[in-house]
Amino acid sequence: MSDKQGIDFSTVLASSVHDMKNSVAMLLVNVEGILDKYQPKGKEESQHFKSLHYEASRINGELIQLLTLYRMDEHLLPVQVDEYYLVDMLEEQIARNQLLLDTSDVTLELDLDTGFAWYFDVDLLAGVVHNILLNCIRYTKSKVRISAKELDGYLAISIADDGNGYPEKMLEQPDLMASEAQLSAGQTHLGLFFAEQIASLHKQGERQGRIELKNNGILGGGELTIYLP
């Protein structure tokens, strides 16, 4: 009788997550194709399509975050920092969510100097911006604003909305809310944890990236800012 081979469950799980991510991405493409061809009739049908598109985008984003965090934990995630124009990365994320913006009747304002460039890992930062933007579209009342500028030697990307803002507990203990302990305790703040981890991968000397949350932002609701050195 031969010994049973041990199973590396984390590798099996990562492989499954990768397959699920691809399937959900195909679902998203099909939903967008249907919406392109057949415009929703009436408010109720529009709401159904909006929910379907939002949930598929959210699941796809969370699967990508899980895979990225797994690669970070296994020291398999390359961080490729280079100089990029902010407007290119931000407009790409807006275009990625344009259908959801349109079906949600949410207006978006982009405020930055189009010639503004900075050093960052474009794929990792784009994933963070996409996730924050997706949540803002879901919870805002009618407006979202994205801005980018240099502040005290850091790149500061702020995403604000006119919704009800972040829960007080999240504002009082942002580091704790975005901690492994909270995830282990079943608290689902994966997006916040992911944003904090990706920001912290950006370093220059003793300075390190971070995120900050506040309410009563420039549009009156919540505002999340990513700082990168």
Coordinates of C-alpha atoms in Angstrom, one line a residue:
M1 CA 0.0 0.0 0.0
S2 CA 1.6 3.2 -1.1
D3 CA 1.7 6.4 1.0
K4 CA -0.7 9.1 0.0
Q5 CA 0.8 12.2 -1.5
G6 CA 0.3 15.4 0.5
I7 CA -1.9 18.1 -1.0
D8 CA -0.7 21.6 -1.2
F9 CA -4.2 23.1 -0.6
S10 CA -3.1 26.7 -1.1
T11 CA -1.8 25.9 -4.6
V12 CA -5.0 24.0 -5.4
L13 CA -7.1 26.9 -4.2
A14 CA -5.0 29.4 -6.1
S15 CA -5.4 27.4 -9.3
S16 CA -9.2 27.2 -8.7
V17 CA -9.4 30.9 -8.1
H18 CA -7.5 31.5 -11.4
D19 CA -10.0 29.4 -13.3
M20 CA -13.0 31.1 -11.6
K21 CA -11.5 34.5 -12.4
N22 CA -11.3 33.7 -16.1
S23 CA -14.9 32.4 -16.1
V24 CA -16.2 35.5 -14.4
A25 CA -14.3 37.7 -16.8
M26 CA -16.0 35.8 -19.7
L27 CA -19.3 36.4 -18.0
L28 CA -18.6 40.1 -17.8
V29 CA -17.7 40.3 -21.5
N30 CA -21.0 38.6 -22.3
V31 CA -23.0 40.9 -20.1
E32 CA -21.4 44.0 -21.6
G33 CA -22.1 42.5 -25.1
I34 CA -25.8 42.0 -24.3
L35 CA -26.0 45.6 -22.8
D36 CA -24.4 47.0 -25.9
K37 CA -26.8 45.2 -28.2
Y38 CA -30.0 45.4 -26.2
Q39 CA -30.6 48.6 -24.1
P40 CA -32.5 47.9 -20.9
K41 CA -36.2 48.8 -21.1
G42 CA -37.4 50.8 -18.1
K43 CA -35.9 51.4 -14.7
E44 CA -36.5 47.9 -13.3
E45 CA -34.7 46.1 -16.2
S46 CA -31.9 48.7 -16.0
Q47 CA -31.5 48.0 -12.2
H48 CA -31.3 44.2 -12.9
F49 CA -28.5 44.7 -15.5
K50 CA -26.7 47.1 -13.2
S51 CA -26.8 44.6 -10.3
L52 CA -25.6 41.8 -12.6
H53 CA -22.8 43.8 -14.0
Y54 CA -21.7 45.2 -10.5
E55 CA -21.7 41.8 -8.8
A56 CA -19.8 40.1 -11.7
S57 CA -17.2 43.0 -11.6
R58 CA -16.9 42.8 -7.8
I59 CA -16.4 39.0 -7.8
N60 CA -13.8 39.3 -10.7
G61 CA -12.0 42.0 -8.8
E62 CA -11.9 40.1 -5.5
L63 CA -10.6 36.9 -7.2
I64 CA -7.8 39.0 -8.8
Q65 CA -7.0 40.5 -5.3
L66 CA -6.9 37.0 -3.8
L67 CA -4.5 35.7 -6.5
T68 CA -2.3 38.8 -6.0
L69 CA -2.2 38.4 -2.2
Y70 CA -1.4 34.7 -2.6
R71 CA 1.6 35.6 -4.9
M72 CA 2.7 38.2 -2.4
D73 CA 2.6 35.7 0.4
E74 CA 4.6 33.2 -1.7
H75 CA 7.1 35.9 -2.7
L76 CA 6.1 35.3 -6.3
L77 CA 4.7 38.8 -7.0
P78 CA 7.1 41.0 -9.1
V79 CA 6.8 44.7 -8.4
Q80 CA 7.7 46.5 -11.6
V81 CA 7.9 50.2 -10.9
D82 CA 8.3 52.6 -13.8
E83 CA 7.3 56.1 -14.8
Y84 CA 3.7 56.5 -16.1
Y85 CA 1.3 59.3 -17.0
L86 CA -1.5 59.2 -14.4
V87 CA -4.1 60.2 -16.9
D88 CA -3.5 57.1 -19.0
M89 CA -4.0 54.7 -16.1
L90 CA -7.0 56.5 -14.6
E91 CA -8.8 56.9 -17.9
E92 CA -8.4 53.2 -18.5
Q93 CA -10.1 52.4 -15.2
I94 CA -12.9 54.8 -16.0
A95 CA -13.4 53.2 -19.4
R96 CA -13.4 49.8 -17.7
N97 CA -16.3 51.0 -15.5
Q98 CA -18.1 53.2 -18.0
L99 CA -21.0 50.8 -18.6
L100 CA -21.7 50.7 -14.8
L101 CA -21.4 54.5 -14.6
D102 CA -24.0 54.8 -17.4
T103 CA -26.5 52.3 -16.1
S104 CA -26.1 53.8 -12.6
D105 CA -26.6 57.4 -13.7
V106 CA -23.4 58.4 -11.9
T107 CA -21.4 61.3 -13.2
L108 CA -17.6 61.1 -12.9
E109 CA -15.1 64.0 -12.7
L110 CA -11.4 63.5 -13.4
D111 CA -9.2 66.3 -12.0
L112 CA -5.5 66.2 -12.8
D113 CA -2.8 67.7 -14.9
T114 CA -2.7 65.5 -18.1
G115 CA 1.1 65.8 -18.2
F116 CA 1.5 64.6 -14.5
A117 CA 3.7 61.5 -14.3
W118 CA 4.9 59.3 -11.4
Y119 CA 6.8 56.1 -10.6
F120 CA 4.5 53.1 -9.7
D121 CA 3.6 49.5 -10.7
V122 CA 0.8 50.3 -13.2
D123 CA -0.9 46.9 -13.0
L124 CA -1.0 46.7 -9.2
L125 CA -2.2 50.4 -8.8
A126 CA -4.8 50.0 -11.5
G127 CA -6.3 47.0 -9.6
V128 CA -6.6 49.2 -6.5
V129 CA -8.1 52.1 -8.3
H130 CA -10.6 49.8 -10.1
N131 CA -11.7 48.3 -6.9
I132 CA -12.2 51.6 -5.1
L133 CA -14.0 53.1 -8.1
L134 CA -16.3 50.1 -8.3
N135 CA -17.3 50.5 -4.7
C136 CA -17.8 54.3 -5.1
I137 CA -20.2 53.7 -8.0
R138 CA -22.1 51.2 -6.0
Y139 CA -22.5 53.4 -2.9
T140 CA -22.5 57.0 -4.2
K141 CA -25.7 59.0 -4.7
S142 CA -24.8 60.6 -8.0
K143 CA -21.2 61.7 -8.3
V144 CA -17.7 60.4 -8.1
R145 CA -14.5 62.5 -8.4
I146 CA -11.0 61.2 -9.0
S147 CA -8.0 63.5 -8.6
A148 CA -4.2 63.1 -8.6
K149 CA -1.5 65.5 -7.6
E150 CA 1.8 65.7 -5.8
L151 CA 1.5 66.4 -2.0
D152 CA 4.6 66.7 0.3
G153 CA 6.7 64.5 -2.0
Y154 CA 4.0 61.8 -2.5
L155 CA 1.7 61.0 -5.3
A156 CA -1.8 61.4 -3.9
I157 CA -4.7 59.8 -5.8
S158 CA -8.1 60.6 -4.1
I159 CA -11.4 59.0 -5.0
A160 CA -14.4 60.7 -3.5
D161 CA -18.2 60.4 -3.7
D162 CA -21.3 62.0 -2.4
G163 CA -22.6 58.9 -0.6
N164 CA -23.1 58.3 3.1
G165 CA -19.3 57.9 3.8
Y166 CA -17.3 55.2 5.6
P167 CA -18.5 53.6 8.8
E168 CA -17.1 55.3 11.9
K169 CA -15.3 52.2 13.1
M170 CA -13.4 52.1 9.8
L171 CA -12.3 55.7 10.2
E172 CA -11.3 55.3 13.8
Q173 CA -9.2 52.2 13.2
P174 CA -8.2 52.1 9.5
D175 CA -5.0 50.1 10.1
L176 CA -6.9 47.5 12.2
M177 CA -9.8 47.3 9.6
A178 CA -7.2 46.5 6.9
S179 CA -5.4 43.9 8.9
E180 CA -4.8 40.2 8.5
A181 CA -6.4 39.7 11.9
Q182 CA -9.7 41.2 10.7
L183 CA -9.7 39.0 7.6
S184 CA -9.0 36.0 9.7
A185 CA -11.9 36.9 12.0
G186 CA -14.2 36.8 9.0
Q187 CA -14.4 40.6 8.5
T188 CA -14.6 41.2 4.7
H189 CA -12.5 44.2 4.2
L190 CA -10.5 42.5 1.4
G191 CA -10.4 45.6 -0.8
L192 CA -9.1 47.8 2.0
F193 CA -6.5 45.2 2.9
F194 CA -5.5 44.8 -0.7
A195 CA -5.1 48.6 -1.2
E196 CA -3.0 48.9 2.0
Q197 CA -0.7 46.0 0.9
I198 CA -0.2 47.3 -2.6
A199 CA 0.5 50.9 -1.4
S200 CA 3.1 49.5 1.1
L201 CA 5.0 47.8 -1.7
H202 CA 5.9 51.2 -3.1
K203 CA 9.0 52.5 -1.2
Q204 CA 11.6 55.2 -1.6
G205 CA 14.3 55.3 1.1
E206 CA 12.5 55.2 4.4
R207 CA 9.2 56.4 3.0
Q208 CA 6.4 53.9 2.2
G209 CA 3.0 54.1 0.5
R210 CA -0.2 54.1 2.5
I211 CA -3.9 54.8 2.3
E212 CA -6.1 57.2 4.2
L213 CA -9.9 57.3 4.6
K214 CA -12.1 60.2 5.6
N215 CA -15.7 61.4 5.5
N216 CA -17.0 64.8 4.4
G217 CA -14.6 64.8 1.5
I218 CA -14.7 67.2 -1.4
L219 CA -18.1 65.8 -2.6
G220 CA -19.5 65.5 1.0
G221 CA -19.2 61.7 1.2
G222 CA -16.3 59.3 1.7
E223 CA -12.9 59.9 0.3
L224 CA -10.0 57.4 0.0
T225 CA -6.5 58.6 -0.8
I226 CA -3.6 56.5 -1.9
Y227 CA -0.2 58.0 -1.1
L228 CA 2.9 56.7 -3.0
P229 CA 6.4 58.0 -2.4

